[in-house]
Amino acid sequence: MLIAGFPAGAWGTNCYLVAPAAGEECVIIDPGHQAAPGVEEAIAKHRLKPVAVVLTHGHLDHVASVVPVCGAHDVPAWIHPADRFMMSDPEKALGRSIGLPLLGELTVGEPDDVKELADGAELKLAGLELTVAHAPGHTKGSVTFRLPEQADIPSVFFSGDLLFAGSIGRTDLPGGDHAEILESLARVCLPLDDSTVVLSGHGPQTSIGRERATNPYLREVASGLGGGTQEPAPRRGM
């Protein structure tokens, strides 16, 4: 398994390229703000052939490079239908202006081929099997992707902005809902094995076991409290 990841752009959003091995087809996860050069560098370094872009949600910091990346490699983008509008109207998704200088350097809109994700879908792409889980709370169309355990390789969980090392995604933007993100944590994250590697939308790698033991939000839902008033901090990204 090859996973090449790097933080991109003004919000340090993690973009991942995932392939069975170097020299093979790959899937690109969340090419956000200023991610295209890093994507091309990883493709060249590992001799990869992209077959799809998959998006954990529609916020600008995760999708800003989807048009140039998909266009350069003639591949589709996959996104949950509830977040699809954000690719064409990022300011509506944020509830505020992102500023003309930033908009001026972006190619806002949809790529030529957009496919929609559904809860429980099994995406068979690039020799990989990605299980999709709808996980609203950060946005209405937030999803996660999970790769199954293989031989001595633990399962890998791409959590987007649902779960971070020590925190969770913010819920104060349009479509955010704190009670809903807690429900998603309980339904999507708690059943996962402790050995599951968590690669999130921002920040460092962690594991479900570590977060189950130390993350105050995961501990809250594990204890059955749910619906607490605590708001996520520190916030990362949009």
Short mmCIF file of N, CA and C in Angstrom, two decimals, residues 9-107:
data_model
loop_
_atom_site.label_atom_id
_atom_site.label_comp_id
_atom_site.label_asym_id
_atom_site.label_seq_id
_atom_site.Cartn_x
_atom_site.Cartn_y
_atom_site.Cartn_z
N GLY A 9 -1.86 24.56 0.91
CA GLY A 9 -2.55 25.83 0.90
C GLY A 9 -2.64 26.56 2.21
N ALA A 10 -3.48 27.59 2.19
CA ALA A 10 -3.59 28.51 3.32
C ALA A 10 -4.10 27.84 4.58
N TRP A 11 -4.85 26.73 4.44
CA TRP A 11 -5.45 26.07 5.60
C TRP A 11 -4.75 24.77 5.97
N GLY A 12 -3.65 24.45 5.29
CA GLY A 12 -2.91 23.23 5.62
C GLY A 12 -3.74 21.98 5.52
N THR A 13 -4.58 21.90 4.49
CA THR A 13 -5.47 20.75 4.32
C THR A 13 -4.69 19.55 3.80
N ASN A 14 -4.86 18.41 4.42
CA ASN A 14 -4.15 17.21 3.99
C ASN A 14 -4.76 16.65 2.72
N CYS A 15 -3.93 16.51 1.69
CA CYS A 15 -4.30 15.85 0.44
C CYS A 15 -3.57 14.52 0.40
N TYR A 16 -4.25 13.46 -0.01
CA TYR A 16 -3.67 12.12 -0.03
C TYR A 16 -3.77 11.52 -1.42
N LEU A 17 -2.72 10.82 -1.83
CA LEU A 17 -2.75 9.98 -3.02
C LEU A 17 -2.58 8.54 -2.55
N VAL A 18 -3.50 7.68 -2.93
CA VAL A 18 -3.55 6.32 -2.41
C VAL A 18 -3.49 5.34 -3.57
N ALA A 19 -2.59 4.36 -3.48
CA ALA A 19 -2.41 3.36 -4.54
C ALA A 19 -2.00 2.03 -3.93
N PRO A 20 -2.24 0.93 -4.63
CA PRO A 20 -1.77 -0.36 -4.12
C PRO A 20 -0.25 -0.39 -3.97
N ALA A 21 0.46 0.32 -4.85
CA ALA A 21 1.92 0.36 -4.80
C ALA A 21 2.39 1.44 -5.76
N ALA A 22 3.67 1.79 -5.68
CA ALA A 22 4.25 2.73 -6.63
C ALA A 22 4.13 2.17 -8.04
N GLY A 23 3.96 3.07 -9.01
CA GLY A 23 3.87 2.65 -10.39
C GLY A 23 2.50 2.17 -10.81
N GLU A 24 1.48 2.34 -9.95
CA GLU A 24 0.14 1.84 -10.27
C GLU A 24 -0.87 2.98 -10.29
N GLU A 25 -2.14 2.62 -10.52
CA GLU A 25 -3.21 3.61 -10.49
C GLU A 25 -3.41 4.11 -9.07
N CYS A 26 -3.96 5.33 -8.96
CA CYS A 26 -4.17 5.91 -7.63
C CYS A 26 -5.46 6.70 -7.58
N VAL A 27 -5.90 6.93 -6.35
CA VAL A 27 -7.04 7.81 -6.04
C VAL A 27 -6.49 9.02 -5.30
N ILE A 28 -7.01 10.19 -5.62
CA ILE A 28 -6.60 11.43 -4.95
C ILE A 28 -7.73 11.87 -4.03
N ILE A 29 -7.39 12.11 -2.77
CA ILE A 29 -8.39 12.51 -1.77
C ILE A 29 -8.16 13.97 -1.39
N ASP A 30 -9.18 14.80 -1.58
CA ASP A 30 -9.22 16.19 -1.12
C ASP A 30 -8.07 17.07 -1.66
N PRO A 31 -8.04 17.31 -2.97
CA PRO A 31 -7.07 18.28 -3.48
C PRO A 31 -7.58 19.70 -3.25
N GLY A 32 -7.13 20.31 -2.18
CA GLY A 32 -7.65 21.61 -1.76
C GLY A 32 -6.85 22.78 -2.30
N HIS A 33 -6.86 23.86 -1.56
CA HIS A 33 -6.22 25.10 -1.97
C HIS A 33 -4.73 24.89 -2.27
N GLN A 34 -4.32 25.25 -3.47
CA GLN A 34 -2.92 25.17 -3.92
C GLN A 34 -2.35 23.76 -3.85
N ALA A 35 -3.22 22.75 -4.01
CA ALA A 35 -2.75 21.36 -3.91
C ALA A 35 -2.20 20.81 -5.22
N ALA A 36 -2.55 21.41 -6.37
CA ALA A 36 -2.19 20.82 -7.65
C ALA A 36 -0.69 20.58 -7.82
N PRO A 37 0.20 21.52 -7.46
CA PRO A 37 1.63 21.23 -7.62
C PRO A 37 2.10 20.04 -6.79
N GLY A 38 1.59 19.92 -5.56
CA GLY A 38 1.96 18.79 -4.72
C GLY A 38 1.44 17.47 -5.27
N VAL A 39 0.24 17.50 -5.86
CA VAL A 39 -0.31 16.31 -6.49
C VAL A 39 0.58 15.86 -7.64
N GLU A 40 0.97 16.80 -8.49
CA GLU A 40 1.81 16.46 -9.64
C GLU A 40 3.18 15.94 -9.20
N GLU A 41 3.72 16.53 -8.15
CA GLU A 41 5.01 16.07 -7.63
C GLU A 41 4.92 14.63 -7.13
N ALA A 42 3.85 14.31 -6.39
CA ALA A 42 3.68 12.95 -5.87
C ALA A 42 3.45 11.95 -7.00
N ILE A 43 2.68 12.35 -8.01
CA ILE A 43 2.44 11.48 -9.15
C ILE A 43 3.74 11.14 -9.85
N ALA A 44 4.57 12.16 -10.08
CA ALA A 44 5.85 11.92 -10.76
C ALA A 44 6.80 11.09 -9.90
N LYS A 45 6.86 11.40 -8.62
CA LYS A 45 7.78 10.70 -7.72
C LYS A 45 7.46 9.22 -7.63
N HIS A 46 6.18 8.88 -7.57
CA HIS A 46 5.77 7.49 -7.36
C HIS A 46 5.26 6.82 -8.64
N ARG A 47 5.34 7.54 -9.76
CA ARG A 47 4.94 7.00 -11.07
C ARG A 47 3.49 6.52 -11.05
N LEU A 48 2.60 7.38 -10.61
CA LEU A 48 1.20 7.01 -10.41
C LEU A 48 0.33 7.46 -11.58
N LYS A 49 -0.80 6.80 -11.73
CA LYS A 49 -1.80 7.17 -12.74
C LYS A 49 -3.14 7.40 -12.03
N PRO A 50 -3.55 8.65 -11.87
CA PRO A 50 -4.83 8.92 -11.19
C PRO A 50 -6.01 8.38 -11.98
N VAL A 51 -6.99 7.83 -11.26
CA VAL A 51 -8.23 7.37 -11.90
C VAL A 51 -9.46 8.09 -11.34
N ALA A 52 -9.32 8.78 -10.19
CA ALA A 52 -10.47 9.47 -9.60
C ALA A 52 -9.99 10.41 -8.50
N VAL A 53 -10.79 11.45 -8.28
CA VAL A 53 -10.67 12.31 -7.10
C VAL A 53 -11.88 12.03 -6.22
N VAL A 54 -11.67 11.80 -4.94
CA VAL A 54 -12.78 11.61 -4.00
C VAL A 54 -12.69 12.67 -2.92
N LEU A 55 -13.83 13.21 -2.52
CA LEU A 55 -13.88 14.37 -1.64
C LEU A 55 -14.63 14.05 -0.36
N THR A 56 -14.02 14.37 0.78
CA THR A 56 -14.68 14.12 2.06
C THR A 56 -15.82 15.10 2.32
N HIS A 57 -15.71 16.30 1.78
CA HIS A 57 -16.81 17.28 1.86
C HIS A 57 -16.50 18.42 0.90
N GLY A 58 -17.39 19.42 0.85
CA GLY A 58 -17.30 20.42 -0.19
C GLY A 58 -16.65 21.72 0.16
N HIS A 59 -16.13 21.89 1.37
CA HIS A 59 -15.51 23.16 1.72
C HIS A 59 -14.32 23.47 0.81
N LEU A 60 -14.12 24.76 0.57
CA LEU A 60 -13.12 25.23 -0.36
C LEU A 60 -11.72 24.70 -0.07
N ASP A 61 -11.40 24.58 1.21
CA ASP A 61 -10.04 24.14 1.54
C ASP A 61 -9.81 22.67 1.20
N HIS A 62 -10.87 21.94 0.80
CA HIS A 62 -10.74 20.54 0.41
C HIS A 62 -10.98 20.33 -1.09
N VAL A 63 -11.58 21.31 -1.76
CA VAL A 63 -11.96 21.09 -3.17
C VAL A 63 -11.40 22.13 -4.13
N ALA A 64 -10.63 23.09 -3.65
CA ALA A 64 -10.24 24.22 -4.50
C ALA A 64 -9.46 23.82 -5.74
N SER A 65 -8.75 22.69 -5.70
CA SER A 65 -7.96 22.27 -6.87
C SER A 65 -8.62 21.14 -7.65
N VAL A 66 -9.88 20.85 -7.36
CA VAL A 66 -10.51 19.69 -8.01
C VAL A 66 -10.64 19.89 -9.52
N VAL A 67 -10.96 21.10 -9.98
CA VAL A 67 -11.12 21.33 -11.42
C VAL A 67 -9.79 21.14 -12.16
N PRO A 68 -8.70 21.80 -11.76
CA PRO A 68 -7.45 21.58 -12.48
C PRO A 68 -6.90 20.16 -12.36
N VAL A 69 -7.05 19.53 -11.21
CA VAL A 69 -6.52 18.17 -11.05
C VAL A 69 -7.32 17.18 -11.91
N CYS A 70 -8.65 17.27 -11.85
CA CYS A 70 -9.47 16.37 -12.67
C CYS A 70 -9.23 16.64 -14.15
N GLY A 71 -9.12 17.92 -14.52
CA GLY A 71 -8.91 18.26 -15.91
C GLY A 71 -7.57 17.78 -16.45
N ALA A 72 -6.54 17.88 -15.63
CA ALA A 72 -5.20 17.48 -16.07
C ALA A 72 -5.11 15.98 -16.34
N HIS A 73 -5.93 15.19 -15.62
CA HIS A 73 -5.83 13.73 -15.74
C HIS A 73 -7.10 13.09 -16.29
N ASP A 74 -8.08 13.92 -16.68
CA ASP A 74 -9.32 13.44 -17.27
C ASP A 74 -9.96 12.36 -16.40
N VAL A 75 -10.19 12.72 -15.13
CA VAL A 75 -10.78 11.78 -14.18
C VAL A 75 -12.00 12.41 -13.54
N PRO A 76 -12.93 11.61 -13.02
CA PRO A 76 -14.11 12.14 -12.34
C PRO A 76 -13.82 12.54 -10.90
N ALA A 77 -14.70 13.36 -10.36
CA ALA A 77 -14.68 13.70 -8.93
C ALA A 77 -15.93 13.11 -8.29
N TRP A 78 -15.75 12.53 -7.11
CA TRP A 78 -16.85 11.95 -6.34
C TRP A 78 -17.11 12.82 -5.12
N ILE A 79 -18.40 13.18 -4.90
CA ILE A 79 -18.76 14.00 -3.75
C ILE A 79 -20.19 13.65 -3.34
N HIS A 80 -20.51 13.84 -2.06
CA HIS A 80 -21.88 13.59 -1.60
C HIS A 80 -22.80 14.66 -2.19
N PRO A 81 -24.01 14.30 -2.62
CA PRO A 81 -24.89 15.29 -3.26
C PRO A 81 -25.22 16.49 -2.39
N ALA A 82 -25.24 16.34 -1.07
CA ALA A 82 -25.58 17.46 -0.20
C ALA A 82 -24.51 18.56 -0.22
N ASP A 83 -23.29 18.22 -0.63
CA ASP A 83 -22.20 19.20 -0.67
C ASP A 83 -21.81 19.60 -2.08
N ARG A 84 -22.48 19.06 -3.07
CA ARG A 84 -22.06 19.30 -4.45
C ARG A 84 -22.10 20.79 -4.81
N PHE A 85 -23.08 21.53 -4.31
CA PHE A 85 -23.21 22.94 -4.65
C PHE A 85 -22.00 23.76 -4.24
N MET A 86 -21.26 23.29 -3.26
CA MET A 86 -20.13 24.06 -2.74
C MET A 86 -19.00 24.22 -3.75
N MET A 87 -18.88 23.31 -4.69
CA MET A 87 -17.82 23.44 -5.69
C MET A 87 -18.04 24.66 -6.56
N SER A 88 -19.30 25.00 -6.83
CA SER A 88 -19.61 26.14 -7.68
C SER A 88 -19.88 27.42 -6.90
N ASP A 89 -20.23 27.29 -5.63
CA ASP A 89 -20.60 28.46 -4.83
C ASP A 89 -19.97 28.37 -3.44
N PRO A 90 -18.62 28.51 -3.36
CA PRO A 90 -17.95 28.31 -2.07
C PRO A 90 -18.33 29.33 -1.02
N GLU A 91 -18.66 30.56 -1.42
CA GLU A 91 -19.01 31.55 -0.41
C GLU A 91 -20.33 31.22 0.28
N LYS A 92 -21.29 30.66 -0.45
CA LYS A 92 -22.56 30.26 0.16
C LYS A 92 -22.33 29.18 1.20
N ALA A 93 -21.37 28.31 0.95
CA ALA A 93 -21.07 27.23 1.89
C ALA A 93 -20.45 27.75 3.17
N LEU A 94 -19.78 28.92 3.10
CA LEU A 94 -19.09 29.44 4.27
C LEU A 94 -19.89 30.51 5.00
N GLY A 95 -20.90 31.05 4.33
CA GLY A 95 -21.71 32.08 4.96
C GLY A 95 -21.01 33.41 5.07
N ARG A 96 -19.94 33.61 4.30
CA ARG A 96 -19.19 34.87 4.34
C ARG A 96 -18.33 34.95 3.09
N SER A 97 -17.83 36.16 2.82
CA SER A 97 -16.95 36.35 1.66
C SER A 97 -15.56 35.78 1.97
N ILE A 98 -14.99 35.10 0.98
CA ILE A 98 -13.62 34.58 1.17
C ILE A 98 -12.60 35.54 0.59
N GLY A 99 -13.05 36.63 -0.02
CA GLY A 99 -12.13 37.65 -0.49
C GLY A 99 -11.80 37.53 -1.96
N LEU A 100 -11.80 38.64 -2.66
CA LEU A 100 -11.52 38.63 -4.09
C LEU A 100 -10.12 38.15 -4.44
N PRO A 101 -9.06 38.51 -3.68
CA PRO A 101 -7.73 38.00 -4.06
C PRO A 101 -7.66 36.47 -4.08
N LEU A 102 -8.29 35.82 -3.10
CA LEU A 102 -8.28 34.36 -3.06
C LEU A 102 -9.13 33.79 -4.19
N LEU A 103 -10.33 34.34 -4.39
CA LEU A 103 -11.18 33.86 -5.47
C LEU A 103 -10.51 34.00 -6.82
N GLY A 104 -9.70 35.08 -6.97
CA GLY A 104 -9.06 35.32 -8.25
C GLY A 104 -8.07 34.26 -8.66
N GLU A 105 -7.55 33.49 -7.70
CA GLU A 105 -6.57 32.45 -8.05
C GLU A 105 -7.20 31.07 -8.11
N LEU A 106 -8.52 30.99 -7.98
CA LEU A 106 -9.19 29.70 -7.97
C LEU A 106 -10.00 29.49 -9.24
N THR A 107 -10.12 28.23 -9.64
CA THR A 107 -11.03 27.87 -10.72
C THR A 107 -12.28 27.28 -10.08
#
